[in-house]
Amino acid sequence: MRKLLLLFIVIISIFIIGGGSRLLKQPSTDAPKAVGGVIDLRQHDFHHNNPVKLDGEWDFVPDKLVNYSEFHSNDTYLVNVPSLWANYDLNGERYSAFGSGTYRLKILINSTEEILGIKTGNIRMSNAIYINEKRIGHSGKPAEDSTYVQENVPYVAYFLPESQEIELIIHVANFDYASGGGIIGSIFIGDQESIGKLRENSLFYDLITIAAFFTMFIYFASSYFYAKLEIEQLYFSLFCFMIFLYSVSHGEKLLMSFLPISYELLIRIQIISSISTGIFMLLYFYHALQQFASKKIVLGLCMIGFILLATVPLPISVSSYLQVVHSIYVFTNILYIFYIQVIAIYKRSVGTRYLWLSSMAILIYMIVATLNLNINLELYSLPPLLPFICLTTISLYISHRFTDSYLKKGRLTNALLKVDKLKDELLAKTSHEFRTPLHGVMAISQSMLEPNESSSLTVAQKEKISLIFNITEKLSHLVHDILDFSKLKEGELKLRITNVDLYSVTHVIVEILSYIGNKDVKIYNYIERGKFVLADEDRLRQILYNLIENAVKYTPQGKVEISCHEEQEFLVIKVSDTGRGIAPEHLEMIFEPFHQLEKMSRGAGLGLNVTKELVKLHGGDITVYSVVGRGTTFLVKLPLKQLKKEQLDKHKKKNAIRAKEYSPVTFPYFTEEKADKTILIADDDHINLSVLIDILKKENYSIIAVDDGHHVFEQLTLHPDVDLLILDIMMPNLSGYEVCQKIRKNYSSTELPILMLTAAIRPEDLIAAFQSGANDFLHKPLDTAELKTRVRNLILLKDSAETAIKMETAFLQAQIKPHFIYNVLNSILSLSYLDLDKARSMITDFATFLRNSFSFENTNSLIPLEKELTLIQTYVNIHQMRYPEQLEWDVHIEEHLNILIPPLLLQPIVENALFHGLKTKRVNGQVKMIIKKELQMIDIEIKDNGVGMTQELLETLLMEESAVDQGVGIRNISKRLKKYNNATFHISSVVDEGTTVKIKFPLILDERR
């Protein structure tokens, strides 16, 4: 009986495959064919008949893309269409797989009054269709060499015939696909309605297949991830997804319509979907019928599949050689699946007959799809029943499997309940065992820091042991969090309640939303500094972020205000906006989870529900008031009551940072060793500071560390040579955003790079950091190698900027105008005949001026004031010698000042006054320079009575981005002065009255003198 059953299955299989193949390809004996490059359709009624395939003999010109007028001047061959041109016999030789060519067919019709259409199929790999030398459609851009653009996508083109003789020219190019190019699929011609229906049929078949298998993928994948059923369900969902990918990338290639992808990527998707279909189909049937399959054979076939997948990144011209291998691999898998199914049916396994029917449907579909790639076979000629047959049979099989296993699972229910209890006990014991060694490490490290134990330890050892203690303590909190997470299903959640700086939390949120939110909405934070609340900092931030973000989101234009006030033992946080408001009948429902109201003016979803639950967990309450059209106000009440004294003492004792007691680390902290590069670090977490100091000290940097944002400005004033600032965002009193914004008023991003650190992971934090002026951004916990690399790159950035400024200064020193030298030499020559003493004096001044001008040691940051005055005086002497009646030079120095100033700070200004300011004055020109000391600053004023400048010219001169012809002097002076604290540079001018330049510079004594 079993042998008869097996024989029946084999016979039915052969019948289905053979019958299906005959159904797919029913040749029509009376269909018109092209003969000698001409097809006669004059007896064909396009309006009442189906579209005609333009199959038969076409004229073909190899290796050239020519139009109709050039066609007869080339050697032509008659070739069969459709077919690969690699099969063409041209003068006894096979045509190359790679190349280009022109096809021509003359179509004879009897009427020119109706619009005709042409539908293409598989034309590799690029084509363009011309009717009477007018292009009506194309896919890709064919060319005679590899510069062509490949894109083999079927399309429909319509045209109105101009005569009863239609010249159809098709340009085709293929330089990538190894099996060859040419017109592989039939080209149809018909009237507009019939061609449209043909296109609809092909699209309908693809869409039915795509929808069916994608629905199966969604259903079985979601069922698997939801219920965690047998693994074969996952493999079947992936198999369905690969069939979906295969269908959407083949046939009409709908993927190209859905997504703007390249055709090369489409081919790779075709290869991946083809191979993966075989892999996941094999894995599904292996796990479904595991007792009948060989693990070694399945593993070997899967390894072959993965090897084939590894060829996908290869160029298409290489990977396409494996097309036949891919097909053989898939059919090999199908044959093996049939083999194990026959055994399963023989062994009377549950539901295997349904699997056999589904396999037959899949096999027929794969045969049709494979043949469609290589021969003229339209996939849509098969009725779209195969997906539903496959769906139905697989569903019946799974249903039988579920029904069969239902009773077994029912019997296991009680045992599973017991196992569930054991699982909870195991989790508790495992967490306890994990926590025990942590507490041991904490206890040992704490005991080593006791006074009687730590006397033999060095300072560095004490610091590192203290760091171990604090890190293990934080890890212990993480273990507690894992235990809390396991209790979420019970509705339990533990908050880490501390005194949270409310201003710091709200300020960071406001900064983020100000950058990424609606620019027409102003956010005002009226919460005072130093206002604390008893809460979990992370959860409080989540609460406030949800409320403020909603306020900004639903306020098209206006303002959002955040304030707070005390109410008995609670702190009430108020978030109000001037937005759309909420209707009274909807106020009670906005906190409902997953509840959407279609007609409400302001929507609320899960976010507000989560916010409400978090507030309740804090022992507080949240209420809302709103007026439609005027705005909404949320009130959050959080406990203000402080911890009792004994609780605080216990908390402090438990969380004491031993580094403070036994380590000499105090803030501000300075490294003892001096290095070439100095880094300033600001973070309110002393553990983080210790870690950063330890890492960066080993990189030979001088470190300055502070634990408050205000101290950053103090250290920058005392140490203006800082090379890098590492800044934490969340700091009390003054956040990292505020510090960064204030620094950028005096320092550019190249003069003082800033690296920001934060534990937050929102992308909005990243945006706000860069908007506030940061150069780079790192998430906590920090990766040591990444930190070192970014620090090194930012310091190199500053070094490059400083080098550019020094070179600009050196250039300024050396930019002596040729006509100036020529005029001075002429003046010396003239004086040598008139007054030899004056000539000698002028030579001495000129030599001194040249020596100082070409002295590139002036690229140093500071030089003595006396040296700058000497350079100025020699330049003035030369000018007075040449124009004795033009210039009256007056220098007034309040006292003898042994101070340092930047090089070329004053000389370019004096030169501008002489060369530009007094250029029209022949007599009575005056330039006056006054230098005096005022407190800890030096006031310098240079004034002339020359031509002056208009306000527009003055504003242009002071702009950061200057014009090319403006010169380098003023820009360079202004840029260098910004590096010094409280230094200022100001120019005032009146036309025909003169110009005044005022400079304030910090008093820096010349200690060498």
mmCIF file of N, CA, C and O in Angstrom, residues 814-880:
data_model
loop_
_atom_site.group_PDB
_atom_site.id
_atom_site.type_symbol
_atom_site.label_atom_id
_atom_site.label_comp_id
_atom_site.label_asym_id
_atom_site.label_seq_id
_atom_site.Cartn_x
_atom_site.Cartn_y
_atom_site.Cartn_z
ATOM 1 N N ALA A 814 57.170 90.686 6.276
ATOM 2 C CA ALA A 814 57.999 90.715 5.074
ATOM 3 C C ALA A 814 57.385 91.456 3.905
ATOM 4 O O ALA A 814 58.001 91.561 2.861
ATOM 5 N N GLN A 815 56.139 91.953 4.051
ATOM 6 C CA GLN A 815 55.479 92.544 2.884
ATOM 7 C C GLN A 815 55.878 94.028 2.731
ATOM 8 O O GLN A 815 55.122 94.924 3.013
ATOM 9 N N ILE A 816 57.111 94.255 2.317
ATOM 10 C CA ILE A 816 57.618 95.604 2.040
ATOM 11 C C ILE A 816 57.399 95.885 0.560
ATOM 12 O O ILE A 816 57.867 95.148 -0.300
ATOM 13 N N LYS A 817 56.688 96.950 0.292
ATOM 14 C CA LYS A 817 56.315 97.258 -1.090
ATOM 15 C C LYS A 817 57.536 97.681 -1.893
ATOM 16 O O LYS A 817 58.357 98.473 -1.432
ATOM 17 N N PRO A 818 57.719 97.180 -3.112
ATOM 18 C CA PRO A 818 58.914 97.502 -3.915
ATOM 19 C C PRO A 818 59.074 98.994 -4.158
ATOM 20 O O PRO A 818 60.200 99.510 -4.144
ATOM 21 N N HIS A 819 57.937 99.693 -4.384
ATOM 22 C CA HIS A 819 58.091 101.129 -4.684
ATOM 23 C C HIS A 819 58.571 101.887 -3.451
ATOM 24 O O HIS A 819 59.200 102.945 -3.567
ATOM 25 N N PHE A 820 58.307 101.355 -2.237
ATOM 26 C CA PHE A 820 58.809 102.002 -1.024
ATOM 27 C C PHE A 820 60.345 101.937 -0.999
ATOM 28 O O PHE A 820 61.031 102.937 -0.714
ATOM 29 N N ILE A 821 60.891 100.762 -1.295
ATOM 30 C CA ILE A 821 62.349 100.625 -1.315
ATOM 31 C C ILE A 821 62.952 101.515 -2.404
ATOM 32 O O ILE A 821 63.968 102.199 -2.193
ATOM 33 N N TYR A 822 62.308 101.536 -3.560
ATOM 34 C CA TYR A 822 62.814 102.347 -4.670
ATOM 35 C C TYR A 822 62.832 103.829 -4.287
ATOM 36 O O TYR A 822 63.810 104.540 -4.539
ATOM 37 N N ASN A 823 61.753 104.294 -3.671
ATOM 38 C CA ASN A 823 61.690 105.712 -3.285
ATOM 39 C C ASN A 823 62.719 106.049 -2.222
ATOM 40 O O ASN A 823 63.332 107.133 -2.244
ATOM 41 N N VAL A 824 62.906 105.140 -1.248
ATOM 42 C CA VAL A 824 63.897 105.418 -0.194
ATOM 43 C C VAL A 824 65.294 105.494 -0.785
ATOM 44 O O VAL A 824 66.097 106.380 -0.439
ATOM 45 N N LEU A 825 65.606 104.557 -1.669
ATOM 46 C CA LEU A 825 66.953 104.574 -2.277
ATOM 47 C C LEU A 825 67.170 105.843 -3.111
ATOM 48 O O LEU A 825 68.266 106.424 -3.108
ATOM 49 N N ASN A 826 66.141 106.285 -3.817
ATOM 50 C CA ASN A 826 66.259 107.538 -4.579
ATOM 51 C C ASN A 826 66.487 108.715 -3.643
ATOM 52 O O ASN A 826 67.258 109.637 -3.946
ATOM 53 N N SER A 827 65.778 108.700 -2.499
ATOM 54 C CA SER A 827 65.952 109.788 -1.533
ATOM 55 C C SER A 827 67.370 109.789 -0.977
ATOM 56 O O SER A 827 67.998 110.859 -0.809
ATOM 57 N N ILE A 828 67.903 108.586 -0.676
ATOM 58 C CA ILE A 828 69.282 108.511 -0.164
ATOM 59 C C ILE A 828 70.261 109.023 -1.217
ATOM 60 O O ILE A 828 71.220 109.759 -0.903
ATOM 61 N N LEU A 829 70.050 108.673 -2.472
ATOM 62 C CA LEU A 829 70.931 109.121 -3.552
ATOM 63 C C LEU A 829 70.889 110.644 -3.692
ATOM 64 O O LEU A 829 71.935 111.297 -3.850
ATOM 65 N N SER A 830 69.698 111.217 -3.600
ATOM 66 C CA SER A 830 69.582 112.673 -3.709
ATOM 67 C C SER A 830 70.283 113.367 -2.546
ATOM 68 O O SER A 830 70.994 114.371 -2.721
ATOM 69 N N LEU A 831 70.067 112.848 -1.316
ATOM 70 C CA LEU A 831 70.682 113.473 -0.141
ATOM 71 C C LEU A 831 72.203 113.345 -0.153
ATOM 72 O O LEU A 831 72.907 114.156 0.461
ATOM 73 N N SER A 832 72.708 112.315 -0.805
ATOM 74 C CA SER A 832 74.171 112.147 -0.822
ATOM 75 C C SER A 832 74.851 113.306 -1.556
ATOM 76 O O SER A 832 76.031 113.586 -1.323
ATOM 77 N N TYR A 833 74.123 113.992 -2.442
ATOM 78 C CA TYR A 833 74.662 115.153 -3.132
ATOM 79 C C TYR A 833 74.417 116.441 -2.358
ATOM 80 O O TYR A 833 75.149 117.422 -2.521
ATOM 81 N N LEU A 834 73.352 116.427 -1.520
ATOM 82 C CA LEU A 834 72.959 117.665 -0.844
ATOM 83 C C LEU A 834 73.424 117.707 0.604
ATOM 84 O O LEU A 834 73.943 118.716 1.070
ATOM 85 N N ASP A 835 73.178 116.621 1.331
ATOM 86 C CA ASP A 835 73.488 116.621 2.766
ATOM 87 C C ASP A 835 73.936 115.213 3.121
ATOM 88 O O ASP A 835 73.123 114.300 3.314
ATOM 89 N N LEU A 836 75.234 115.007 3.228
ATOM 90 C CA LEU A 836 75.782 113.666 3.457
ATOM 91 C C LEU A 836 75.387 113.126 4.811
ATOM 92 O O LEU A 836 75.124 111.926 4.959
ATOM 93 N N ASP A 837 75.303 113.983 5.824
ATOM 94 C CA ASP A 837 74.919 113.499 7.162
ATOM 95 C C ASP A 837 73.490 112.958 7.165
ATOM 96 O O ASP A 837 73.197 111.916 7.789
ATOM 97 N N LYS A 838 72.597 113.675 6.512
ATOM 98 C CA LYS A 838 71.210 113.190 6.447
ATOM 99 C C LYS A 838 71.130 111.884 5.646
ATOM 100 O O LYS A 838 70.338 110.986 5.972
ATOM 101 N N ALA A 839 71.941 111.797 4.602
ATOM 102 C CA ALA A 839 71.950 110.553 3.824
ATOM 103 C C ALA A 839 72.407 109.385 4.685
ATOM 104 O O ALA A 839 71.831 108.283 4.635
ATOM 105 N N ARG A 840 73.463 109.600 5.479
ATOM 106 C CA ARG A 840 73.931 108.533 6.373
ATOM 107 C C ARG A 840 72.874 108.162 7.411
ATOM 108 O O ARG A 840 72.665 106.980 7.711
ATOM 109 N N SER A 841 72.213 109.172 7.964
ATOM 110 C CA SER A 841 71.161 108.902 8.954
ATOM 111 C C SER A 841 70.011 108.097 8.345
ATOM 112 O O SER A 841 69.469 107.171 8.964
ATOM 113 N N MET A 842 69.659 108.476 7.115
ATOM 114 C CA MET A 842 68.560 107.763 6.456
ATOM 115 C C MET A 842 68.953 106.319 6.139
ATOM 116 O O MET A 842 68.131 105.392 6.247
ATOM 117 N N ILE A 843 70.228 106.118 5.778
ATOM 118 C CA ILE A 843 70.707 104.746 5.522
ATOM 119 C C ILE A 843 70.637 103.921 6.793
ATOM 120 O O ILE A 843 70.220 102.749 6.790
ATOM 121 N N THR A 844 71.014 104.525 7.925
ATOM 122 C CA THR A 844 70.967 103.812 9.213
ATOM 123 C C THR A 844 69.539 103.420 9.571
ATOM 124 O O THR A 844 69.264 102.281 9.986
ATOM 125 N N ASP A 845 68.594 104.370 9.422
ATOM 126 C CA ASP A 845 67.188 104.066 9.723
ATOM 127 C C ASP A 845 66.637 102.990 8.793
ATOM 128 O O ASP A 845 65.885 102.098 9.220
ATOM 129 N N PHE A 846 66.998 103.094 7.527
ATOM 130 C CA PHE A 846 66.495 102.112 6.557
ATOM 131 C C PHE A 846 67.032 100.709 6.859
ATOM 132 O O PHE A 846 66.316 99.711 6.774
ATOM 133 N N ALA A 847 68.307 100.644 7.247
ATOM 134 C CA ALA A 847 68.896 99.348 7.596
ATOM 135 C C ALA A 847 68.214 98.758 8.830
ATOM 136 O O ALA A 847 67.932 97.556 8.894
ATOM 137 N N THR A 848 67.981 99.624 9.827
ATOM 138 C CA THR A 848 67.290 99.141 11.036
ATOM 139 C C THR A 848 65.886 98.651 10.707
ATOM 140 O O THR A 848 65.433 97.608 11.205
ATOM 141 N N PHE A 849 65.183 99.402 9.863
ATOM 142 C CA PHE A 849 63.822 99.004 9.476
ATOM 143 C C PHE A 849 63.828 97.658 8.751
ATOM 144 O O PHE A 849 62.996 96.783 9.014
ATOM 145 N N LEU A 850 64.769 97.476 7.812
ATOM 146 C CA LEU A 850 64.819 96.213 7.076
ATOM 147 C C LEU A 850 65.174 95.046 7.985
ATOM 148 O O LEU A 850 64.607 93.957 7.884
ATOM 149 N N ARG A 851 66.137 95.284 8.901
ATOM 150 C CA ARG A 851 66.534 94.202 9.807
ATOM 151 C C ARG A 851 65.360 93.739 10.667
ATOM 152 O O ARG A 851 65.120 92.547 10.832
ATOM 153 N N ASN A 852 64.608 94.688 11.215
ATOM 154 C CA ASN A 852 63.455 94.310 12.045
ATOM 155 C C ASN A 852 62.326 93.706 11.209
ATOM 156 O O ASN A 852 61.590 92.849 11.688
ATOM 157 N N SER A 853 62.165 94.176 9.973
ATOM 158 C CA SER A 853 61.090 93.653 9.130
ATOM 159 C C SER A 853 61.346 92.213 8.728
ATOM 160 O O SER A 853 60.423 91.404 8.656
ATOM 161 N N PHE A 854 62.614 91.885 8.464
ATOM 162 C CA PHE A 854 62.934 90.530 8.028
ATOM 163 C C PHE A 854 63.269 89.600 9.186
ATOM 164 O O PHE A 854 63.696 88.476 8.967
ATOM 165 N N SER A 855 63.061 90.055 10.416
ATOM 166 C CA SER A 855 63.341 89.226 11.589
ATOM 167 C C SER A 855 62.142 88.330 11.864
ATOM 168 O O SER A 855 61.148 88.771 12.424
ATOM 169 N N PHE A 856 62.236 87.060 11.473
ATOM 170 C CA PHE A 856 61.091 86.143 11.612
ATOM 171 C C PHE A 856 60.949 85.618 13.026
ATOM 172 O O PHE A 856 60.052 84.836 13.305
ATOM 173 N N GLU A 857 61.833 86.043 13.931
ATOM 174 C CA GLU A 857 61.588 85.720 15.339
ATOM 175 C C GLU A 857 60.360 86.477 15.851
ATOM 176 O O GLU A 857 59.800 86.153 16.894
ATOM 177 N N ASN A 858 59.908 87.449 15.069
ATOM 178 C CA ASN A 858 58.715 88.193 15.472
ATOM 179 C C ASN A 858 57.442 87.371 15.336
ATOM 180 O O ASN A 858 56.367 87.853 15.645
ATOM 181 N N THR A 859 57.567 86.163 14.845
ATOM 182 C CA THR A 859 56.375 85.301 14.844
ATOM 183 C C THR A 859 56.073 84.785 16.240
ATOM 184 O O THR A 859 55.065 84.121 16.441
ATOM 185 N N ASN A 860 56.956 85.057 17.203
ATOM 186 C CA ASN A 860 56.663 84.678 18.593
ATOM 187 C C ASN A 860 55.429 85.421 19.067
ATOM 188 O O ASN A 860 55.058 86.478 18.551
ATOM 189 N N SER A 861 54.816 84.913 20.124
ATOM 190 C CA SER A 861 53.532 85.464 20.558
ATOM 191 C C SER A 861 53.672 86.867 21.140
ATOM 192 O O SER A 861 52.804 87.700 20.943
ATOM 193 N N LEU A 862 54.782 87.178 21.857
ATOM 194 C CA LEU A 862 54.944 88.482 22.500
ATOM 195 C C LEU A 862 56.371 88.976 22.319
ATOM 196 O O LEU A 862 57.327 88.192 22.314
ATOM 197 N N ILE A 863 56.532 90.323 22.173
ATOM 198 C CA ILE A 863 57.849 90.958 22.082
ATOM 199 C C ILE A 863 57.839 92.188 22.984
ATOM 200 O O ILE A 863 56.770 92.699 23.355
ATOM 201 N N PRO A 864 59.012 92.730 23.347
ATOM 202 C CA PRO A 864 59.030 93.955 24.162
ATOM 203 C C PRO A 864 58.423 95.145 23.416
ATOM 204 O O PRO A 864 58.562 95.267 22.199
ATOM 205 N N LEU A 865 57.737 96.002 24.149
ATOM 206 C CA LEU A 865 57.163 97.214 23.572
ATOM 207 C C LEU A 865 58.244 98.082 22.936
ATOM 208 O O LEU A 865 58.034 98.697 21.885
ATOM 209 N N GLU A 866 59.413 98.105 23.564
ATOM 210 C CA GLU A 866 60.510 98.945 23.068
ATOM 211 C C GLU A 866 60.913 98.543 21.648
ATOM 212 O O GLU A 866 61.222 99.404 20.814
ATOM 213 N N LYS A 867 60.905 97.244 21.364
ATOM 214 C CA LYS A 867 61.294 96.786 20.033
ATOM 215 C C LYS A 867 60.274 97.243 18.990
ATOM 216 O O LYS A 867 60.640 97.638 17.881
ATOM 217 N N GLU A 868 58.987 97.188 19.324
ATOM 218 C CA GLU A 868 57.947 97.649 18.401
ATOM 219 C C GLU A 868 58.080 99.145 18.158
ATOM 220 O O GLU A 868 57.930 99.628 17.027
ATOM 221 N N LEU A 869 58.381 99.925 19.216
ATOM 222 C CA LEU A 869 58.525 101.390 19.068
ATOM 223 C C LEU A 869 59.731 101.742 18.214
ATOM 224 O O LEU A 869 59.709 102.722 17.451
ATOM 225 N N THR A 870 60.814 100.945 18.316
ATOM 226 C CA THR A 870 62.004 101.188 17.490
ATOM 227 C C THR A 870 61.675 101.014 16.013
ATOM 228 O O THR A 870 62.081 101.815 15.167
ATOM 229 N N LEU A 871 60.924 99.947 15.699
ATOM 230 C CA LEU A 871 60.520 99.711 14.312
ATOM 231 C C LEU A 871 59.664 100.865 13.794
ATOM 232 O O LEU A 871 59.849 101.338 12.664
ATOM 233 N N ILE A 872 58.730 101.334 14.630
ATOM 234 C CA ILE A 872 57.862 102.439 14.220
ATOM 235 C C ILE A 872 58.677 103.703 13.988
ATOM 236 O O ILE A 872 58.479 104.434 12.999
ATOM 237 N N GLN A 873 59.630 103.981 14.910
ATOM 238 C CA GLN A 873 60.391 105.218 14.817
ATOM 239 C C GLN A 873 61.248 105.262 13.555
ATOM 240 O O GLN A 873 61.354 106.303 12.899
ATOM 241 N N THR A 874 61.854 104.120 13.188
ATOM 242 C CA THR A 874 62.670 104.107 11.962
ATOM 243 C C THR A 874 61.809 104.365 10.740
ATOM 244 O O THR A 874 62.228 105.071 9.801
ATOM 245 N N TYR A 875 60.601 103.791 10.722
ATOM 246 C CA TYR A 875 59.706 104.021 9.588
ATOM 247 C C TYR A 875 59.304 105.495 9.517
ATOM 248 O O TYR A 875 59.272 106.103 8.438
ATOM 249 N N VAL A 876 59.012 106.106 10.684
ATOM 250 C CA VAL A 876 58.627 107.512 10.713
ATOM 251 C C VAL A 876 59.800 108.399 10.291
ATOM 252 O O VAL A 876 59.625 109.397 9.564
ATOM 253 N N ASN A 877 61.013 108.061 10.745
ATOM 254 C CA ASN A 877 62.193 108.856 10.375
ATOM 255 C C ASN A 877 62.378 108.879 8.860
ATOM 256 O O ASN A 877 62.680 109.932 8.266
ATOM 257 N N ILE A 878 62.222 107.720 8.248
ATOM 258 C CA ILE A 878 62.364 107.658 6.784
ATOM 259 C C ILE A 878 61.304 108.528 6.123
ATOM 260 O O ILE A 878 61.577 109.278 5.167
ATOM 261 N N HIS A 879 60.078 108.460 6.608
ATOM 262 C CA HIS A 879 58.993 109.238 6.009
ATOM 263 C C HIS A 879 59.238 110.738 6.198
ATOM 264 O O HIS A 879 59.008 111.539 5.276
ATOM 265 N N GLN A 880 59.717 111.126 7.394
ATOM 266 C CA GLN A 880 59.969 112.557 7.636
ATOM 267 C C GLN A 880 61.133 113.077 6.801
ATOM 268 O O GLN A 880 61.139 114.238 6.382
#
